[in-house]
């Protein structure tokens, strides 16, 4: 039976099996959830982690006809048994397989949205698989030409013009075309997914002091300003480029719906300082709804009972909210 407008079905991937993802997923089984949830993971791994945490190990098998709020597990076998805190590259294909199942299920209509626990990029690459992050992986899997990484938390939304790049690669990746495409995706999804009729977007400069009139870099003058001017002519409400060290002021943020930062560690430290453990990562530009936690695998906490599940619950709640809005729009 397909999910109703009141019962979105969110697929949750458990992420790196040696990390806190499995802990978080078994914690979900103890909570009242804002949607039907199916965890895509190795069922034995989850039962073992539940036992180690002193939690009930009753984890029902996935049933598409489950009631709203029900928790279930869609079993995907590990290659090798996982030990909390100990990475094993043999299990990297398993991690990616859980993402494929969730993404394909959302694309094909079996799931309404997906929420992801953290993966470990290093161990996936150690397995000989090129992997830079969920965002890029899902874009390729779902043939999305342009995706945007946006985090929400602490009363702000921060999107990124570039995602998981080494710092020395950032400037070359910022072009007028890439800025315009990013802002088009951001504008579209803020309207369609978040129901913001006319998004107000503040754009950061790349260089200190937004280039100081060209004395500290010309990317603002040659690339960012022309892109913003072009989109303003189309009706976009854009402010900037502004120096990143002063744009995250409460007064400024109160007047905007989203900030576009030029690179990962320009915008996200501010947001994570304000909301770490309760923030949400959203991938814009996909044909599906995908949210995620705002933290990493925390190998040192895996199996300890010290991990916090609030960010994953917030990600599920937002995924369900966006799915429900999408269903209502489609039904209208």
mmCIF file of C-alpha atoms in Angstrom:
data_model
loop_
_atom_site.group_PDB
_atom_site.id
_atom_site.type_symbol
_atom_site.label_atom_id
_atom_site.label_comp_id
_atom_site.label_asym_id
_atom_site.label_seq_id
_atom_site.Cartn_x
_atom_site.Cartn_y
_atom_site.Cartn_z
ATOM 1 C CA UNK A 1 0.000 0.000 0.000
ATOM 2 C CA UNK A 2 1.566 3.345 -0.964
ATOM 3 C CA UNK A 3 2.250 5.978 1.665
ATOM 4 C CA UNK A 4 -0.657 8.383 2.201
ATOM 5 C CA UNK A 5 -0.361 12.133 2.428
ATOM 6 C CA UNK A 6 -0.234 11.728 6.216
ATOM 7 C CA UNK A 7 2.321 8.927 6.243
ATOM 8 C CA UNK A 8 5.526 9.686 4.342
ATOM 9 C CA UNK A 9 7.949 6.788 4.181
ATOM 10 C CA UNK A 10 11.568 7.786 4.844
ATOM 11 C CA UNK A 11 14.427 5.432 4.011
ATOM 12 C CA UNK A 12 17.323 5.844 6.459
ATOM 13 C CA UNK A 13 20.780 4.568 5.543
ATOM 14 C CA UNK A 14 22.892 3.514 8.524
ATOM 15 C CA UNK A 15 26.162 4.779 7.044
ATOM 16 C CA UNK A 16 29.606 3.554 8.065
ATOM 17 C CA UNK A 17 29.110 0.295 10.001
ATOM 18 C CA UNK A 18 32.032 1.007 12.326
ATOM 19 C CA UNK A 19 30.709 4.458 13.204
ATOM 20 C CA UNK A 20 27.792 5.810 15.183
ATOM 21 C CA UNK A 21 25.289 5.391 12.343
ATOM 22 C CA UNK A 22 24.116 1.955 13.546
ATOM 23 C CA UNK A 23 23.843 3.322 17.105
ATOM 24 C CA UNK A 24 21.623 6.134 15.897
ATOM 25 C CA UNK A 25 19.448 3.788 13.891
ATOM 26 C CA UNK A 26 18.720 1.463 16.806
ATOM 27 C CA UNK A 27 18.019 4.529 18.954
ATOM 28 C CA UNK A 28 15.338 5.469 16.441
ATOM 29 C CA UNK A 29 13.487 2.275 17.313
ATOM 30 C CA UNK A 30 13.000 3.621 20.841
ATOM 31 C CA UNK A 31 11.512 6.951 19.730
ATOM 32 C CA UNK A 32 8.195 8.180 18.444
ATOM 33 C CA UNK A 33 9.025 9.130 14.881
ATOM 34 C CA UNK A 34 7.494 11.766 12.593
ATOM 35 C CA UNK A 35 7.102 9.320 9.692
ATOM 36 C CA UNK A 36 7.288 5.686 8.761
ATOM 37 C CA UNK A 37 10.972 4.786 8.820
ATOM 38 C CA UNK A 38 12.772 1.940 7.111
ATOM 39 C CA UNK A 39 16.425 1.577 8.038
ATOM 40 C CA UNK A 40 18.535 0.118 5.233
ATOM 41 C CA UNK A 41 21.332 -1.792 6.921
ATOM 42 C CA UNK A 42 22.626 -5.185 7.996
ATOM 43 C CA UNK A 43 20.047 -6.461 10.488
ATOM 44 C CA UNK A 44 22.620 -8.475 12.452
ATOM 45 C CA UNK A 45 24.811 -5.393 12.816
ATOM 46 C CA UNK A 46 21.875 -3.443 14.230
ATOM 47 C CA UNK A 47 20.887 -6.209 16.641
ATOM 48 C CA UNK A 48 24.466 -6.556 17.872
ATOM 49 C CA UNK A 49 24.815 -2.796 18.344
ATOM 50 C CA UNK A 50 21.480 -2.656 20.173
ATOM 51 C CA UNK A 51 22.639 -5.434 22.485
ATOM 52 C CA UNK A 52 25.888 -3.617 23.198
ATOM 53 C CA UNK A 53 23.969 -0.451 24.030
ATOM 54 C CA UNK A 54 21.528 -2.281 26.277
ATOM 55 C CA UNK A 55 18.603 -1.508 23.971
ATOM 56 C CA UNK A 56 15.834 -3.854 22.833
ATOM 57 C CA UNK A 57 16.910 -5.865 19.799
ATOM 58 C CA UNK A 58 13.452 -6.324 18.314
ATOM 59 C CA UNK A 59 13.851 -4.824 14.860
ATOM 60 C CA UNK A 60 10.936 -5.740 12.575
ATOM 61 C CA UNK A 61 11.550 -6.594 8.968
ATOM 62 C CA UNK A 62 10.497 -3.909 6.497
ATOM 63 C CA UNK A 63 6.815 -4.012 5.612
ATOM 64 C CA UNK A 64 5.600 -1.395 3.120
ATOM 65 C CA UNK A 65 2.122 -1.493 4.647
ATOM 66 C CA UNK A 66 3.316 -0.459 8.129
ATOM 67 C CA UNK A 67 1.467 2.279 10.012
ATOM 68 C CA UNK A 68 2.774 5.842 10.301
ATOM 69 C CA UNK A 69 5.586 6.055 12.822
ATOM 70 C CA UNK A 70 6.503 2.382 12.502
ATOM 71 C CA UNK A 71 10.154 1.386 12.425
ATOM 72 C CA UNK A 72 11.509 -1.466 10.320
ATOM 73 C CA UNK A 73 14.725 -2.747 8.761
ATOM 74 C CA UNK A 74 15.455 -3.608 5.141
ATOM 75 C CA UNK A 75 18.324 -6.073 5.456
ATOM 76 C CA UNK A 76 21.465 -5.596 3.334
ATOM 77 C CA UNK A 77 24.296 -7.951 4.322
ATOM 78 C CA UNK A 78 27.741 -6.768 5.292
ATOM 79 C CA UNK A 79 30.737 -8.293 3.547
ATOM 80 C CA UNK A 80 32.419 -8.881 6.910
ATOM 81 C CA UNK A 81 31.292 -8.497 10.508
ATOM 82 C CA UNK A 82 31.786 -4.913 11.697
ATOM 83 C CA UNK A 83 33.394 -3.868 14.952
ATOM 84 C CA UNK A 84 32.511 -0.519 16.501
ATOM 85 C CA UNK A 85 35.303 1.985 15.957
ATOM 86 C CA UNK A 86 37.330 -0.210 13.582
ATOM 87 C CA UNK A 87 37.177 0.671 9.892
ATOM 88 C CA UNK A 88 37.170 -2.114 7.327
ATOM 89 C CA UNK A 89 37.360 -1.229 3.644
ATOM 90 C CA UNK A 90 35.805 -4.603 2.740
ATOM 91 C CA UNK A 91 32.470 -3.150 3.843
ATOM 92 C CA UNK A 92 32.662 -0.045 1.658
ATOM 93 C CA UNK A 93 30.636 -1.579 -1.203
ATOM 94 C CA UNK A 94 27.945 -2.399 1.373
ATOM 95 C CA UNK A 95 27.793 1.248 2.427
ATOM 96 C CA UNK A 96 27.324 2.379 -1.163
ATOM 97 C CA UNK A 97 24.768 -0.346 -1.824
ATOM 98 C CA UNK A 98 22.558 0.979 0.982
ATOM 99 C CA UNK A 99 22.688 4.414 -0.651
ATOM 100 C CA UNK A 100 21.815 2.962 -4.040
ATOM 101 C CA UNK A 101 18.796 1.112 -2.633
ATOM 102 C CA UNK A 102 17.525 4.235 -0.865
ATOM 103 C CA UNK A 103 18.095 6.526 -3.845
ATOM 104 C CA UNK A 104 16.603 4.118 -6.358
ATOM 105 C CA UNK A 105 13.618 3.515 -4.076
ATOM 106 C CA UNK A 106 12.946 7.238 -3.832
ATOM 107 C CA UNK A 107 13.317 7.688 -7.581
ATOM 108 C CA UNK A 108 10.983 4.785 -8.324
ATOM 109 C CA UNK A 109 8.333 5.783 -5.773
ATOM 110 C CA UNK A 110 8.868 3.055 -3.183
ATOM 111 C CA UNK A 111 10.104 5.609 -0.637
ATOM 112 C CA UNK A 112 9.075 9.233 -0.238
ATOM 113 C CA UNK A 113 12.458 10.541 0.930
ATOM 114 C CA UNK A 114 15.809 9.423 2.283
ATOM 115 C CA UNK A 115 17.850 10.495 5.296
ATOM 116 C CA UNK A 116 21.453 9.440 5.681
ATOM 117 C CA UNK A 117 23.679 8.647 8.631
ATOM 118 C CA UNK A 118 27.352 9.570 8.125
ATOM 119 C CA UNK A 119 29.784 7.660 5.938
ATOM 120 C CA UNK A 120 33.577 7.634 6.114
ATOM 121 C CA UNK A 121 34.976 8.976 2.854
ATOM 122 C CA UNK A 122 38.522 7.824 3.602
ATOM 123 C CA UNK A 123 37.771 4.123 4.021
ATOM 124 C CA UNK A 124 35.616 4.099 0.869
ATOM 125 C CA UNK A 125 38.535 5.515 -1.092
ATOM 126 C CA UNK A 126 40.851 3.008 0.607
ATOM 127 C CA UNK A 127 38.662 0.327 -0.962
ATOM 128 C CA UNK A 128 39.615 1.692 -4.382
ATOM 129 C CA UNK A 129 36.295 3.470 -4.906
ATOM 130 C CA UNK A 130 36.468 7.162 -5.791
ATOM 131 C CA UNK A 131 34.057 8.885 -3.429
ATOM 132 C CA UNK A 132 33.909 12.544 -2.417
ATOM 133 C CA UNK A 133 30.590 12.555 -0.559
ATOM 134 C CA UNK A 134 26.889 11.747 -0.508
ATOM 135 C CA UNK A 135 26.085 14.862 -2.537
ATOM 136 C CA UNK A 136 28.258 13.950 -5.493
ATOM 137 C CA UNK A 137 27.419 10.238 -5.318
ATOM 138 C CA UNK A 138 23.671 10.847 -5.412
ATOM 139 C CA UNK A 139 23.993 13.406 -8.194
ATOM 140 C CA UNK A 140 25.743 10.823 -10.369
ATOM 141 C CA UNK A 141 23.385 8.004 -9.394
ATOM 142 C CA UNK A 142 20.291 10.050 -10.164
ATOM 143 C CA UNK A 143 21.712 11.877 -13.192
ATOM 144 C CA UNK A 144 21.231 15.302 -11.623
ATOM 145 C CA UNK A 145 23.174 17.875 -13.675
ATOM 146 C CA UNK A 146 23.577 20.387 -10.841
ATOM 147 C CA UNK A 147 23.189 19.791 -7.121
ATOM 148 C CA UNK A 148 23.677 22.117 -4.181
ATOM 149 C CA UNK A 149 24.621 21.238 -0.632
ATOM 150 C CA UNK A 150 22.666 23.236 1.945
ATOM 151 C CA UNK A 151 22.682 22.958 5.730
ATOM 152 C CA UNK A 152 19.982 24.287 8.012
ATOM 153 C CA UNK A 153 20.247 24.932 11.719
ATOM 154 C CA UNK A 154 20.678 27.624 14.317
ATOM 155 C CA UNK A 155 18.052 29.742 12.582
ATOM 156 C CA UNK A 156 19.943 29.896 9.284
ATOM 157 C CA UNK A 157 20.371 28.132 5.969
ATOM 158 C CA UNK A 158 23.789 27.984 4.341
ATOM 159 C CA UNK A 159 24.316 26.650 0.817
ATOM 160 C CA UNK A 160 27.655 26.025 -0.861
ATOM 161 C CA UNK A 161 28.924 27.079 -4.277
ATOM 162 C CA UNK A 162 31.500 24.267 -4.081
ATOM 163 C CA UNK A 163 31.343 21.171 -1.891
ATOM 164 C CA UNK A 164 34.086 18.699 -1.016
ATOM 165 C CA UNK A 165 37.114 20.232 -2.697
ATOM 166 C CA UNK A 166 40.646 20.814 -1.477
ATOM 167 C CA UNK A 167 41.053 24.506 -0.724
ATOM 168 C CA UNK A 168 43.595 25.032 -3.512
ATOM 169 C CA UNK A 169 40.979 23.828 -6.042
ATOM 170 C CA UNK A 170 38.179 26.153 -4.956
ATOM 171 C CA UNK A 171 39.013 29.321 -6.898
ATOM 172 C CA UNK A 172 39.261 27.483 -10.223
ATOM 173 C CA UNK A 173 35.910 25.785 -9.581
ATOM 174 C CA UNK A 174 34.094 29.093 -9.144
ATOM 175 C CA UNK A 175 32.975 30.364 -12.522
ATOM 176 C CA UNK A 176 30.189 32.665 -13.590
ATOM 177 C CA UNK A 177 28.338 29.681 -15.046
ATOM 178 C CA UNK A 178 28.693 27.611 -11.866
ATOM 179 C CA UNK A 179 27.515 30.493 -9.658
ATOM 180 C CA UNK A 180 24.465 31.070 -11.853
ATOM 181 C CA UNK A 181 23.570 27.373 -11.978
ATOM 182 C CA UNK A 182 23.961 27.051 -8.206
ATOM 183 C CA UNK A 183 21.740 30.053 -7.557
ATOM 184 C CA UNK A 184 19.101 28.774 -9.977
ATOM 185 C CA UNK A 185 18.927 25.433 -8.136
ATOM 186 C CA UNK A 186 18.889 27.205 -4.793
ATOM 187 C CA UNK A 187 16.132 29.604 -5.865
ATOM 188 C CA UNK A 188 14.035 26.807 -7.377
ATOM 189 C CA UNK A 189 14.186 24.501 -4.366
ATOM 190 C CA UNK A 190 13.639 27.252 -1.808
ATOM 191 C CA UNK A 191 10.444 28.053 -3.687
ATOM 192 C CA UNK A 192 9.268 24.538 -4.521
ATOM 193 C CA UNK A 193 10.465 22.539 -1.507
ATOM 194 C CA UNK A 194 10.488 25.166 1.250
ATOM 195 C CA UNK A 195 7.521 27.252 0.045
ATOM 196 C CA UNK A 196 9.433 30.542 0.158
ATOM 197 C CA UNK A 197 7.688 32.642 -2.482
ATOM 198 C CA UNK A 198 10.581 35.029 -3.183
ATOM 199 C CA UNK A 199 13.814 33.849 -1.597
ATOM 200 C CA UNK A 200 16.213 36.461 -0.288
ATOM 201 C CA UNK A 201 19.755 35.152 -0.780
ATOM 202 C CA UNK A 202 22.951 36.699 0.561
ATOM 203 C CA UNK A 203 26.085 35.744 -1.360
ATOM 204 C CA UNK A 204 29.545 35.672 0.194
ATOM 205 C CA UNK A 205 32.659 36.796 -1.586
ATOM 206 C CA UNK A 206 35.516 34.366 -2.114
ATOM 207 C CA UNK A 207 38.402 36.492 -0.907
ATOM 208 C CA UNK A 208 39.030 38.345 2.376
ATOM 209 C CA UNK A 209 36.998 41.576 2.439
ATOM 210 C CA UNK A 210 35.248 40.324 -0.734
ATOM 211 C CA UNK A 211 38.416 41.107 -2.668
ATOM 212 C CA UNK A 212 38.965 44.646 -1.328
ATOM 213 C CA UNK A 213 38.075 46.219 -4.709
ATOM 214 C CA UNK A 214 40.380 43.813 -6.507
ATOM 215 C CA UNK A 215 43.425 44.275 -4.271
ATOM 216 C CA UNK A 216 42.903 40.881 -2.578
ATOM 217 C CA UNK A 217 41.629 38.993 -5.618
ATOM 218 C CA UNK A 218 39.457 39.674 -8.648
ATOM 219 C CA UNK A 219 36.981 36.759 -8.465
ATOM 220 C CA UNK A 220 34.311 39.052 -7.036
ATOM 221 C CA UNK A 221 34.712 41.644 -9.801
ATOM 222 C CA UNK A 222 35.207 39.270 -12.721
ATOM 223 C CA UNK A 223 32.942 36.352 -11.771
ATOM 224 C CA UNK A 224 30.565 36.772 -8.842
ATOM 225 C CA UNK A 225 29.268 40.307 -9.470
ATOM 226 C CA UNK A 226 28.442 39.690 -13.160
ATOM 227 C CA UNK A 227 26.611 36.476 -12.233
ATOM 228 C CA UNK A 228 24.544 38.247 -9.590
ATOM 229 C CA UNK A 229 23.748 41.171 -11.856
ATOM 230 C CA UNK A 230 22.534 38.824 -14.569
ATOM 231 C CA UNK A 231 20.210 36.962 -12.209
ATOM 232 C CA UNK A 232 18.909 40.161 -10.622
ATOM 233 C CA UNK A 233 17.628 41.144 -14.060
ATOM 234 C CA UNK A 234 15.568 37.941 -13.968
ATOM 235 C CA UNK A 235 14.051 38.909 -10.625
ATOM 236 C CA UNK A 236 16.334 37.155 -8.161
ATOM 237 C CA UNK A 237 16.608 38.893 -4.766
ATOM 238 C CA UNK A 238 20.371 38.764 -4.223
ATOM 239 C CA UNK A 239 22.661 40.673 -1.886
ATOM 240 C CA UNK A 240 26.419 40.630 -2.224
ATOM 241 C CA UNK A 241 29.066 39.592 -2.655
ATOM 242 C CA UNK A 242 29.758 40.413 0.973
ATOM 243 C CA UNK A 243 32.796 39.699 3.147
ATOM 244 C CA UNK A 244 32.231 36.343 4.846
ATOM 245 C CA UNK A 245 33.654 37.553 8.152
ATOM 246 C CA UNK A 246 30.833 40.057 8.639
ATOM 247 C CA UNK A 247 27.813 38.724 6.752
ATOM 248 C CA UNK A 248 26.850 36.215 9.484
ATOM 249 C CA UNK A 249 25.498 38.923 11.748
ATOM 250 C CA UNK A 250 22.058 38.437 13.328
ATOM 251 C CA UNK A 251 20.710 41.613 11.766
ATOM 252 C CA UNK A 252 21.848 40.529 8.310
ATOM 253 C CA UNK A 253 20.595 36.968 8.704
ATOM 254 C CA UNK A 254 17.194 38.200 9.852
ATOM 255 C CA UNK A 255 16.778 39.823 6.447
ATOM 256 C CA UNK A 256 17.565 36.755 4.330
ATOM 257 C CA UNK A 257 16.356 33.204 3.725
ATOM 258 C CA UNK A 258 19.693 31.645 2.811
ATOM 259 C CA UNK A 259 23.399 32.409 2.581
ATOM 260 C CA UNK A 260 25.458 31.146 -0.350
ATOM 261 C CA UNK A 261 29.043 30.534 0.779
ATOM 262 C CA UNK A 262 31.780 29.944 -1.746
ATOM 263 C CA UNK A 263 33.310 26.877 -0.091
ATOM 264 C CA UNK A 264 32.742 24.302 2.624
ATOM 265 C CA UNK A 265 34.710 25.798 5.505
ATOM 266 C CA UNK A 266 33.674 29.365 4.762
ATOM 267 C CA UNK A 267 30.028 28.880 5.677
ATOM 268 C CA UNK A 268 29.615 25.673 7.628
ATOM 269 C CA UNK A 269 31.716 26.425 10.728
ATOM 270 C CA UNK A 270 29.347 29.295 11.561
ATOM 271 C CA UNK A 271 26.226 27.186 11.143
ATOM 272 C CA UNK A 272 27.644 24.198 13.006
ATOM 273 C CA UNK A 273 28.770 26.417 15.878
ATOM 274 C CA UNK A 274 25.177 27.566 16.205
ATOM 275 C CA UNK A 275 23.484 24.189 15.795
ATOM 276 C CA UNK A 276 25.880 21.238 15.991
ATOM 277 C CA UNK A 277 24.061 18.024 16.753
ATOM 278 C CA UNK A 278 20.713 19.426 15.656
ATOM 279 C CA UNK A 279 21.494 20.704 12.168
ATOM 280 C CA UNK A 280 20.375 19.135 8.900
ATOM 281 C CA UNK A 281 22.096 18.688 5.544
ATOM 282 C CA UNK A 282 19.812 18.885 2.484
ATOM 283 C CA UNK A 283 20.820 18.095 -1.085
ATOM 284 C CA UNK A 284 19.073 20.458 -3.499
ATOM 285 C CA UNK A 285 18.727 19.826 -7.218
ATOM 286 C CA UNK A 286 18.022 16.096 -6.932
ATOM 287 C CA UNK A 287 14.832 14.553 -8.321
ATOM 288 C CA UNK A 288 14.294 13.094 -4.832
ATOM 289 C CA UNK A 289 14.303 14.418 -1.270
ATOM 290 C CA UNK A 290 17.495 13.719 0.660
ATOM 291 C CA UNK A 291 18.465 14.990 4.081
ATOM 292 C CA UNK A 292 21.309 14.037 6.399
ATOM 293 C CA UNK A 293 22.875 14.576 9.779
ATOM 294 C CA UNK A 294 25.273 17.469 10.291
ATOM 295 C CA UNK A 295 28.110 15.388 11.790
ATOM 296 C CA UNK A 296 30.579 12.639 10.955
ATOM 297 C CA UNK A 297 31.038 8.996 11.845
ATOM 298 C CA UNK A 298 32.510 9.682 15.333
ATOM 299 C CA UNK A 299 34.322 6.334 15.447
ATOM 300 C CA UNK A 300 35.463 7.002 19.004
ATOM 301 C CA UNK A 301 31.841 7.128 20.182
ATOM 302 C CA UNK A 302 30.568 4.088 18.281
ATOM 303 C CA UNK A 303 29.088 1.497 20.620
ATOM 304 C CA UNK A 304 29.608 3.705 23.687
ATOM 305 C CA UNK A 305 26.047 4.946 24.125
ATOM 306 C CA UNK A 306 27.274 8.545 24.017
ATOM 307 C CA UNK A 307 26.107 9.383 20.499
ATOM 308 C CA UNK A 308 23.200 11.804 20.147
ATOM 309 C CA UNK A 309 20.336 10.960 17.810
ATOM 310 C CA UNK A 310 18.746 14.433 17.606
ATOM 311 C CA UNK A 311 20.313 15.415 14.270
ATOM 312 C CA UNK A 312 19.093 12.228 12.590
ATOM 313 C CA UNK A 313 15.597 12.699 13.978
ATOM 314 C CA UNK A 314 15.625 16.298 12.732
ATOM 315 C CA UNK A 315 16.737 15.053 9.302
ATOM 316 C CA UNK A 316 13.894 12.524 9.217
ATOM 317 C CA UNK A 317 11.395 15.144 10.323
ATOM 318 C CA UNK A 318 12.447 17.576 7.605
ATOM 319 C CA UNK A 319 12.489 14.817 4.977
ATOM 320 C CA UNK A 320 8.942 13.879 5.961
ATOM 321 C CA UNK A 321 7.827 17.514 5.913
ATOM 322 C CA UNK A 322 9.283 18.089 2.452
ATOM 323 C CA UNK A 323 7.783 14.822 1.179
ATOM 324 C CA UNK A 324 4.360 15.725 2.499
ATOM 325 C CA UNK A 325 4.536 19.176 0.915
ATOM 326 C CA UNK A 326 5.583 17.608 -2.375
ATOM 327 C CA UNK A 327 2.667 15.178 -2.251
ATOM 328 C CA UNK A 328 0.196 17.964 -1.512
ATOM 329 C CA UNK A 329 1.555 20.019 -4.399
ATOM 330 C CA UNK A 330 1.291 17.051 -6.753
ATOM 331 C CA UNK A 331 -2.271 16.343 -5.588
ATOM 332 C CA UNK A 332 -3.427 19.949 -5.958
#
